[in-house]
GROMACS .gro file of C-alpha atoms in nm:
model
  369
    1MET     CA    1   1.551   2.386   5.237
    2ALA     CA    2   1.513   2.035   5.102
    3ASN     CA    3   1.425   1.997   4.736
    4LYS     CA    4   1.056   1.925   4.703
    5LYS     CA    5   0.973   1.623   4.490
    6ALA     CA    6   0.779   1.714   4.176
    7PRO     CA    7   0.418   1.590   4.200
    8ILE     CA    8   0.420   1.488   3.833
    9ASP     CA    9   0.700   1.306   3.652
   10PHE     CA   10   0.654   1.392   3.286
   11GLN     CA   11   0.947   1.174   3.179
   12ALA     CA   12   0.787   0.872   3.346
   13LEU     CA   13   0.462   0.944   3.164
   14LEU     CA   14   0.647   0.963   2.833
   15ASP     CA   15   0.843   0.646   2.903
   16GLU     CA   16   0.519   0.463   2.978
   17VAL     CA   17   0.363   0.569   2.647
   18ASN     CA   18   0.674   0.458   2.456
   19SER     CA   19   0.710   0.117   2.618
   20ASP     CA   20   0.418  -0.085   2.486
   21PHE     CA   21   0.487  -0.123   2.112
   22PRO     CA   22   0.703  -0.428   2.037
   23VAL     CA   23   0.770  -0.532   1.677
   24TYR     CA   24   0.587  -0.855   1.596
   25GLN     CA   25   0.781  -1.101   1.381
   26ALA     CA   26   0.721  -1.462   1.271
   27LEU     CA   27   1.028  -1.516   1.046
   28ASP     CA   28   1.375  -1.374   1.088
   29GLN     CA   29   1.566  -1.239   0.787
   30ASP     CA   30   1.690  -1.589   0.703
   31GLY     CA   31   1.339  -1.731   0.690
   32LYS     CA   32   1.362  -1.917   1.021
   33VAL     CA   33   1.058  -1.929   1.249
   34VAL     CA   34   1.106  -1.713   1.559
   35ASN     CA   35   0.745  -1.703   1.681
   36GLU     CA   36   0.525  -2.007   1.619
   37ASP     CA   37   0.220  -1.820   1.747
   38LEU     CA   38   0.238  -1.585   1.448
   39ILE     CA   39   0.262  -1.859   1.184
   40PRO     CA   40  -0.078  -1.841   1.011
   41ASP     CA   41  -0.303  -2.134   0.935
   42LEU     CA   42  -0.250  -2.115   0.559
   43SER     CA   43  -0.251  -2.422   0.336
   44ASP     CA   44   0.051  -2.510   0.123
   45ASP     CA   45  -0.136  -2.384  -0.183
   46GLU     CA   46  -0.211  -2.053  -0.012
   47LEU     CA   47   0.152  -2.009   0.089
   48VAL     CA   48   0.259  -2.068  -0.271
   49GLU     CA   49  -0.010  -1.828  -0.392
   50LEU     CA   50   0.117  -1.555  -0.160
   51MET     CA   51   0.477  -1.604  -0.276
   52THR     CA   52   0.359  -1.597  -0.637
   53LYS     CA   53   0.188  -1.261  -0.578
   54MET     CA   54   0.502  -1.120  -0.417
   55VAL     CA   55   0.726  -1.232  -0.706
   56TRP     CA   56   0.468  -1.092  -0.948
   57SER     CA   57   0.487  -0.757  -0.768
   58ARG     CA   58   0.869  -0.746  -0.784
   59VAL     CA   59   0.860  -0.813  -1.160
   60LEU     CA   60   0.586  -0.551  -1.204
   61ASP     CA   61   0.810  -0.300  -1.028
   62GLN     CA   62   1.106  -0.383  -1.254
   63ARG     CA   63   0.905  -0.376  -1.576
   64SER     CA   64   0.714  -0.060  -1.480
   65THR     CA   65   1.044   0.115  -1.416
   66ALA     CA   66   1.168   0.012  -1.760
   67LEU     CA   67   0.842   0.119  -1.926
   68ASN     CA   68   0.858   0.456  -1.753
   69ARG     CA   69   1.212   0.514  -1.881
   70GLN     CA   70   1.097   0.420  -2.230
   71GLY     CA   71   0.824   0.685  -2.212
   72ARG     CA   72   0.548   0.422  -2.224
   73LEU     CA   73   0.433   0.472  -1.866
   74GLY     CA   74   0.362   0.790  -1.673
   75PHE     CA   75   0.371   0.837  -1.298
   76PHE     CA   76   0.522   0.544  -1.107
   77ALA     CA   77   0.611   0.494  -0.741
   78PRO     CA   78   0.849   0.197  -0.697
   79THR     CA   79   0.737  -0.085  -0.468
   80ALA     CA   80   1.038  -0.322  -0.451
   81GLY     CA   81   1.106  -0.409  -0.089
   82GLN     CA   82   0.746  -0.358   0.020
   83GLU     CA   83   0.600  -0.681  -0.120
   84ALA     CA   84   0.531  -0.833   0.223
   85SER     CA   85   0.386  -0.509   0.357
   86GLN     CA   86   0.159  -0.473   0.055
   87LEU     CA   87   0.069  -0.817  -0.078
   88ALA     CA   88   0.070  -1.016   0.247
   89SER     CA   89  -0.156  -0.758   0.410
   90ALA     CA   90  -0.398  -0.753   0.116
   91PHE     CA   91  -0.399  -1.134   0.118
   92ALA     CA   92  -0.582  -1.123   0.452
   93PHE     CA   93  -0.888  -0.946   0.308
   94ASP     CA   94  -1.187  -1.058   0.104
   95LYS     CA   95  -1.290  -0.938  -0.241
   96GLU     CA   96  -1.596  -0.775  -0.081
   97ASP     CA   97  -1.373  -0.569   0.149
   98VAL     CA   98  -1.308  -0.220   0.017
   99LEU     CA   99  -0.956  -0.109  -0.074
  100LEU     CA  100  -0.861   0.258  -0.067
  101PRO     CA  101  -0.503   0.277  -0.196
  102GLY     CA  102  -0.239   0.544  -0.213
  103TYR     CA  103  -0.029   0.597  -0.523
  104ARG     CA  104   0.227   0.329  -0.423
  105ASP     CA  105  -0.045   0.067  -0.373
  106VAL     CA  106  -0.115  -0.036  -0.732
  107PRO     CA  107  -0.003  -0.398  -0.672
  108GLN     CA  108  -0.274  -0.450  -0.408
  109LEU     CA  109  -0.528  -0.283  -0.635
  110VAL     CA  110  -0.452  -0.514  -0.928
  111GLN     CA  111  -0.461  -0.820  -0.703
  112HIS     CA  112  -0.793  -0.697  -0.565
  113GLY     CA  113  -0.939  -0.705  -0.915
  114LEU     CA  114  -0.831  -0.404  -1.123
  115PRO     CA  115  -0.724  -0.509  -1.473
  116LEU     CA  116  -0.354  -0.437  -1.521
  117THR     CA  117  -0.429  -0.247  -1.842
  118GLN     CA  118  -0.634   0.002  -1.642
  119ALA     CA  119  -0.356   0.038  -1.387
  120PHE     CA  120  -0.123   0.137  -1.671
  121LEU     CA  121  -0.381   0.382  -1.807
  122TRP     CA  122  -0.414   0.538  -1.462
  123SER     CA  123  -0.037   0.589  -1.460
  124ARG     CA  124  -0.068   0.766  -1.793
  125GLY     CA  125  -0.339   0.995  -1.658
  126HIS     CA  126  -0.606   0.848  -1.886
  127VAL     CA  127  -0.964   0.872  -1.764
  128ALA     CA  128  -1.023   0.509  -1.866
  129GLY     CA  129  -0.788   0.409  -1.585
  130ASN     CA  130  -1.049   0.529  -1.335
  131LEU     CA  131  -1.356   0.361  -1.486
  132TYR     CA  132  -1.371   0.064  -1.252
  133PRO     CA  133  -1.583  -0.249  -1.298
  134GLU     CA  134  -1.891  -0.230  -1.076
  135GLU     CA  135  -1.789  -0.543  -0.887
  136LEU     CA  136  -1.448  -0.400  -0.790
  137LYS     CA  137  -1.464  -0.281  -0.430
  138ALA     CA  138  -1.202  -0.007  -0.451
  139LEU     CA  139  -1.138   0.357  -0.531
  140PRO     CA  140  -0.858   0.485  -0.756
  141PRO     CA  141  -0.522   0.555  -0.587
  142GLN     CA  142  -0.502   0.886  -0.405
  143ILE     CA  143  -0.224   1.123  -0.498
  144ILE     CA  144  -0.308   1.364  -0.213
  145ILE     CA  145  -0.109   1.240   0.087
  146GLY     CA  146  -0.338   1.085   0.347
  147ALA     CA  147  -0.666   1.170   0.173
  148GLN     CA  148  -0.753   0.802   0.134
  149TYR     CA  149  -0.762   0.775   0.515
  150VAL     CA  150  -1.049   1.023   0.539
  151GLN     CA  151  -1.234   0.847   0.259
  152ALA     CA  152  -1.178   0.514   0.432
  153ALA     CA  153  -1.330   0.640   0.756
  154GLY     CA  154  -1.646   0.741   0.571
  155VAL     CA  155  -1.675   0.419   0.372
  156ALA     CA  156  -1.612   0.215   0.687
  157LEU     CA  157  -1.893   0.394   0.871
  158GLY     CA  158  -2.120   0.322   0.575
  159LEU     CA  159  -2.038  -0.049   0.598
  160LYS     CA  160  -2.113  -0.045   0.970
  161LYS     CA  161  -2.447   0.135   0.927
  162ARG     CA  162  -2.550  -0.123   0.668
  163ASN     CA  163  -2.445  -0.408   0.898
  164LYS     CA  164  -2.192  -0.536   0.644
  165LYS     CA  165  -1.946  -0.798   0.765
  166ASN     CA  166  -1.673  -0.640   0.558
  167VAL     CA  167  -1.405  -0.382   0.621
  168VAL     CA  168  -1.220  -0.100   0.453
  169PHE     CA  169  -0.844  -0.131   0.435
  170THR     CA  170  -0.622   0.159   0.340
  171TYR     CA  171  -0.254   0.251   0.325
  172THR     CA  172  -0.033   0.553   0.369
  173GLY     CA  173   0.339   0.601   0.427
  174ASP     CA  174   0.525   0.727   0.730
  175GLY     CA  175   0.499   1.078   0.587
  176GLY     CA  176   0.123   1.036   0.561
  177SER     CA  177   0.102   0.983   0.936
  178SER     CA  178   0.214   1.345   0.979
  179GLN     CA  179  -0.085   1.475   0.782
  180GLY     CA  180  -0.399   1.620   0.937
  181ASP     CA  181  -0.615   1.380   0.735
  182PHE     CA  182  -0.447   1.090   0.914
  183TYR     CA  183  -0.551   1.208   1.260
  184GLU     CA  184  -0.899   1.313   1.154
  185ALA     CA  185  -0.962   0.974   0.995
  186ILE     CA  186  -0.849   0.751   1.280
  187ASN     CA  187  -1.029   0.972   1.531
  188PHE     CA  188  -1.357   0.965   1.332
  189ALA     CA  189  -1.337   0.591   1.268
  190GLY     CA  190  -1.251   0.527   1.630
  191ALA     CA  191  -1.535   0.740   1.763
  192TYR     CA  192  -1.788   0.546   1.553
  193HIS     CA  193  -1.621   0.204   1.588
  194ALA     CA  194  -1.615   0.185   1.210
  195ASN     CA  195  -1.500  -0.122   1.014
  196ALA     CA  196  -1.152  -0.015   0.908
  197VAL     CA  197  -0.793  -0.133   0.911
  198PHE     CA  198  -0.540   0.149   0.862
  199TYR     CA  199  -0.183   0.080   0.748
  200ILE     CA  200   0.123   0.300   0.785
  201GLN     CA  201   0.390   0.158   0.559
  202ASN     CA  202   0.693   0.297   0.738
  203ASN     CA  203   0.968   0.276   0.477
  204GLY     CA  204   1.183   0.522   0.667
  205PHE     CA  205   1.149   0.831   0.449
  206ALA     CA  206   0.879   1.073   0.336
  207ILE     CA  207   1.047   1.131   0.002
  208SER     CA  208   1.381   1.243   0.154
  209THR     CA  209   1.271   1.333   0.507
  210PRO     CA  210   1.377   1.067   0.762
  211ARG     CA  211   1.104   0.935   0.987
  212GLU     CA  212   1.279   1.056   1.302
  213LYS     CA  213   1.259   1.416   1.173
  214GLN     CA  214   0.883   1.397   1.114
  215THR     CA  215   0.769   1.328   1.469
  216ALA     CA  216   0.897   1.290   1.824
  217ALA     CA  217   0.691   0.972   1.865
  218LYS     CA  218   0.909   0.664   1.915
  219THR     CA  219   0.672   0.460   1.698
  220LEU     CA  220   0.399   0.552   1.453
  221ALA     CA  221   0.174   0.278   1.590
  222GLN     CA  222   0.139   0.466   1.918
  223LYS     CA  223  -0.043   0.748   1.739
  224ALA     CA  224  -0.347   0.519   1.765
  225VAL     CA  225  -0.359   0.586   2.140
  226ALA     CA  226  -0.494   0.939   2.090
  227ALA     CA  227  -0.782   0.798   1.883
  228GLY     CA  228  -0.864   0.527   2.137
  229ILE     CA  229  -0.793   0.242   1.895
  230PRO     CA  230  -0.537  -0.042   1.896
  231GLY     CA  231  -0.200   0.030   1.734
  232ILE     CA  232   0.059  -0.234   1.654
  233GLN     CA  233   0.404  -0.257   1.494
  234VAL     CA  234   0.491  -0.551   1.270
  235ASP     CA  235   0.802  -0.647   1.076
  236GLY     CA  236   0.695  -0.531   0.732
  237MET     CA  237   0.956  -0.751   0.560
  238ASP     CA  238   0.798  -1.064   0.714
  239PRO     CA  239   0.498  -1.177   0.507
  240LEU     CA  240   0.369  -1.426   0.763
  241ALA     CA  241   0.368  -1.178   1.051
  242VAL     CA  242   0.205  -0.913   0.830
  243TYR     CA  243  -0.064  -1.159   0.722
  244THR     CA  244  -0.139  -1.281   1.075
  245VAL     CA  245  -0.164  -0.932   1.222
  246SER     CA  246  -0.381  -0.819   0.928
  247LYS     CA  247  -0.616  -1.115   0.961
  248MET     CA  248  -0.658  -1.055   1.333
  249ALA     CA  249  -0.718  -0.684   1.273
  250ARG     CA  250  -0.986  -0.763   1.015
  251ASP     CA  251  -1.160  -1.001   1.257
  252TRP     CA  252  -1.148  -0.732   1.527
  253ALA     CA  253  -1.298  -0.467   1.298
  254ILE     CA  254  -1.586  -0.676   1.163
  255SER     CA  255  -1.681  -0.783   1.516
  256GLY     CA  256  -1.787  -0.425   1.585
  257LYS     CA  257  -1.491  -0.332   1.805
  258GLY     CA  258  -1.369  -0.058   1.573
  259PRO     CA  259  -1.060   0.010   1.362
  260VAL     CA  260  -0.697  -0.097   1.403
  261LEU     CA  261  -0.381   0.093   1.308
  262ILE     CA  262  -0.092  -0.123   1.180
  263GLU     CA  263   0.259   0.013   1.131
  264THR     CA  264   0.465  -0.208   0.900
  265LEU     CA  265   0.841  -0.154   0.925
  266THR     CA  266   0.954  -0.185   0.565
  267TYR     CA  267   1.181  -0.029   0.302
  268ARG     CA  268   1.161   0.088  -0.057
  269TYR     CA  269   1.468  -0.011  -0.254
  270GLY     CA  270   1.407   0.243  -0.528
  271PRO     CA  271   1.338   0.617  -0.529
  272HIS     CA  272   1.022   0.772  -0.388
  273THR     CA  273   0.889   0.804  -0.743
  274LEU     CA  274   1.049   0.810  -1.087
  275SER     CA  275   0.964   1.181  -1.114
  276GLY     CA  276   1.307   1.314  -1.023
  277ASP     CA  277   1.383   1.171  -0.677
  278ASP     CA  278   1.745   1.060  -0.616
  279PRO     CA  279   1.766   0.839  -0.304
  280THR     CA  280   2.146   0.840  -0.309
  281ARG     CA  281   2.129   1.199  -0.180
  282TYR     CA  282   1.970   1.097   0.149
  283ARG     CA  283   2.033   0.722   0.190
  284SER     CA  284   2.368   0.552   0.229
  285LYS     CA  285   2.490   0.233   0.060
  286GLU     CA  286   2.528   0.084   0.408
  287MET     CA  287   2.163   0.146   0.486
  288ASP     CA  288   2.052  -0.004   0.155
  289GLY     CA  289   2.277  -0.305   0.217
  290GLU     CA  290   2.132  -0.371   0.561
  291TRP     CA  291   1.778  -0.367   0.428
  292GLN     CA  292   1.871  -0.585   0.131
  293LYS     CA  293   1.957  -0.856   0.385
  294LYS     CA  294   1.596  -0.834   0.508
  295ASP     CA  295   1.446  -0.870   0.159
  296PRO     CA  296   1.096  -1.018   0.196
  297LEU     CA  297   1.135  -1.237  -0.113
  298ILE     CA  298   1.457  -1.394   0.014
  299ARG     CA  299   1.306  -1.449   0.357
  300PHE     CA  300   0.987  -1.611   0.231
  301ARG     CA  301   1.169  -1.805  -0.039
  302ASN     CA  302   1.398  -1.964   0.221
  303TYR     CA  303   1.098  -2.058   0.435
  304LEU     CA  304   0.909  -2.218   0.144
  305VAL     CA  305   1.214  -2.401   0.005
  306GLU     CA  306   1.270  -2.552   0.348
  307LYS     CA  307   0.910  -2.679   0.338
  308GLY     CA  308   0.957  -2.816  -0.015
  309LEU     CA  309   0.702  -2.575  -0.162
  310TRP     CA  310   0.920  -2.353  -0.382
  311SER     CA  311   1.205  -2.387  -0.630
  312GLU     CA  312   1.415  -2.179  -0.864
  313GLU     CA  313   1.231  -2.335  -1.159
  314LYS     CA  314   0.892  -2.235  -1.020
  315GLU     CA  315   1.005  -1.881  -0.957
  316GLU     CA  316   1.140  -1.849  -1.311
  317GLN     CA  317   0.806  -1.971  -1.441
  318VAL     CA  318   0.622  -1.703  -1.240
  319ILE     CA  319   0.865  -1.437  -1.365
  320GLU     CA  320   0.814  -1.532  -1.731
  321GLN     CA  321   0.435  -1.549  -1.693
  322THR     CA  322   0.433  -1.206  -1.530
  323LYS     CA  323   0.643  -1.056  -1.806
  324GLU     CA  324   0.398  -1.190  -2.064
  325GLU     CA  325   0.103  -1.053  -1.864
  326ILE     CA  326   0.265  -0.710  -1.850
  327LYS     CA  327   0.353  -0.717  -2.219
  328ALA     CA  328  -0.008  -0.795  -2.312
  329ALA     CA  329  -0.148  -0.531  -2.074
  330ILE     CA  330   0.072  -0.248  -2.198
  331ALA     CA  331  -0.007  -0.342  -2.559
  332GLU     CA  332  -0.378  -0.325  -2.476
  333ALA     CA  333  -0.328   0.015  -2.311
  334ASP     CA  334  -0.155   0.138  -2.627
  335LYS     CA  335  -0.473   0.063  -2.826
  336VAL     CA  336  -0.695   0.289  -2.615
  337PRO     CA  337  -0.772   0.615  -2.803
  338LYS     CA  338  -0.577   0.915  -2.681
  339GLN     CA  339  -0.766   1.175  -2.482
  340LYS     CA  340  -0.879   1.499  -2.645
  341VAL     CA  341  -0.943   1.842  -2.499
  342SER     CA  342  -1.306   1.816  -2.608
  343ASP     CA  343  -1.336   1.499  -2.400
  344PHE     CA  344  -1.206   1.681  -2.091
  345LEU     CA  345  -1.464   1.953  -2.143
  346LYS     CA  346  -1.744   1.701  -2.189
  347ASN     CA  347  -1.651   1.537  -1.859
  348MET     CA  348  -1.673   1.861  -1.660
  349PHE     CA  349  -2.052   1.874  -1.622
  350GLU     CA  350  -2.340   1.632  -1.649
  351GLU     CA  351  -2.527   1.908  -1.834
  352ALA     CA  352  -2.275   2.140  -1.999
  353PRO     CA  353  -2.351   2.513  -1.973
  354GLN     CA  354  -2.354   2.719  -2.290
  355THR     CA  355  -1.997   2.848  -2.246
  356ILE     CA  356  -1.860   2.493  -2.221
  357LYS     CA  357  -2.069   2.381  -2.520
  358GLU     CA  358  -1.910   2.659  -2.724
  359GLN     CA  359  -1.561   2.552  -2.619
  360ILE     CA  360  -1.640   2.188  -2.702
  361ALA     CA  361  -1.746   2.292  -3.052
  362ILE     CA  362  -1.425   2.495  -3.100
  363TYR     CA  363  -1.199   2.207  -2.996
  364GLU     CA  364  -1.395   1.945  -3.189
  365ALA     CA  365  -1.344   2.153  -3.500
  366LYS     CA  366  -0.967   2.168  -3.435
  367GLU     CA  367  -0.945   1.798  -3.356
  368SER     CA  368  -1.127   1.694  -3.674
  369LYS     CA  369  -0.860   1.847  -3.895
   0.00000   0.00000   0.00000
């Protein structure tokens, strides 16, 4: 009996799903243009401003690491390597757009308007680090993996219902895309065509778990398909491609067409956080070396030098200015009064019940000695 042909070819279905997610790139790793269509319409001053922000972020990473090791900073998640993914994406949004960051997204938050002193206080776990200026359109960084996505979906729907021509933009890592909150958020935002741009910063590892062990999906961008929204992969070490894709996604979202999911292919040169992670246990020197060749600062620097817009002297000036800014901010943070147990108790309720009032009195008495 002849073999009967299967009526459904599941492999063909899978191949079709996996075939539509190219990686968009404007500059190669040497800073040469490979796709003119993705070169954004930015002025020379804007290009220099973007490079300045990226250099600022690299210095902030280096100084924050040193401050942490000195015991002057608390929790810190290194950002070196992700400057294009973080700063070039944020550069595409307006100050009235709402940023919902994760714990690695402090550079975007500061550039969006958070005073650096408060960012340092947040790292120390001080409540003052969460008391944002009213004009700052942002929430404090989420420590819970993926929780900012759910918050973003709600804020984005609020913007839509109030007919605001602004968007929410939010970030998670590749590990975050394996969380339930991730799926719930993109599904909710997609169903309501909410004004949101979701980023997955795919730096290859969820702490030490490689991306390929987290999911069978060939890309993380294709997870957008299930939510009925556009998903796109972009070279996350290429600031111009990241900016262009981000700008187009923002325009799409504010036009009422709904959210966009952007996967940026990037890399973190340091550990997951400075709280005990050792990347040498799960990453090889060869892997680090390959990604060092793709460094976003080198790539963008080469591009700007070729255009006559950047120089070693200018970069040194930015580095020194940033160091002075950080020095002043950490000194200001040092002046903020330390937190007391009585303060924690006072912050628990708007109207403290009798039991809490009694505890406040006990601790105030201890603290006054």
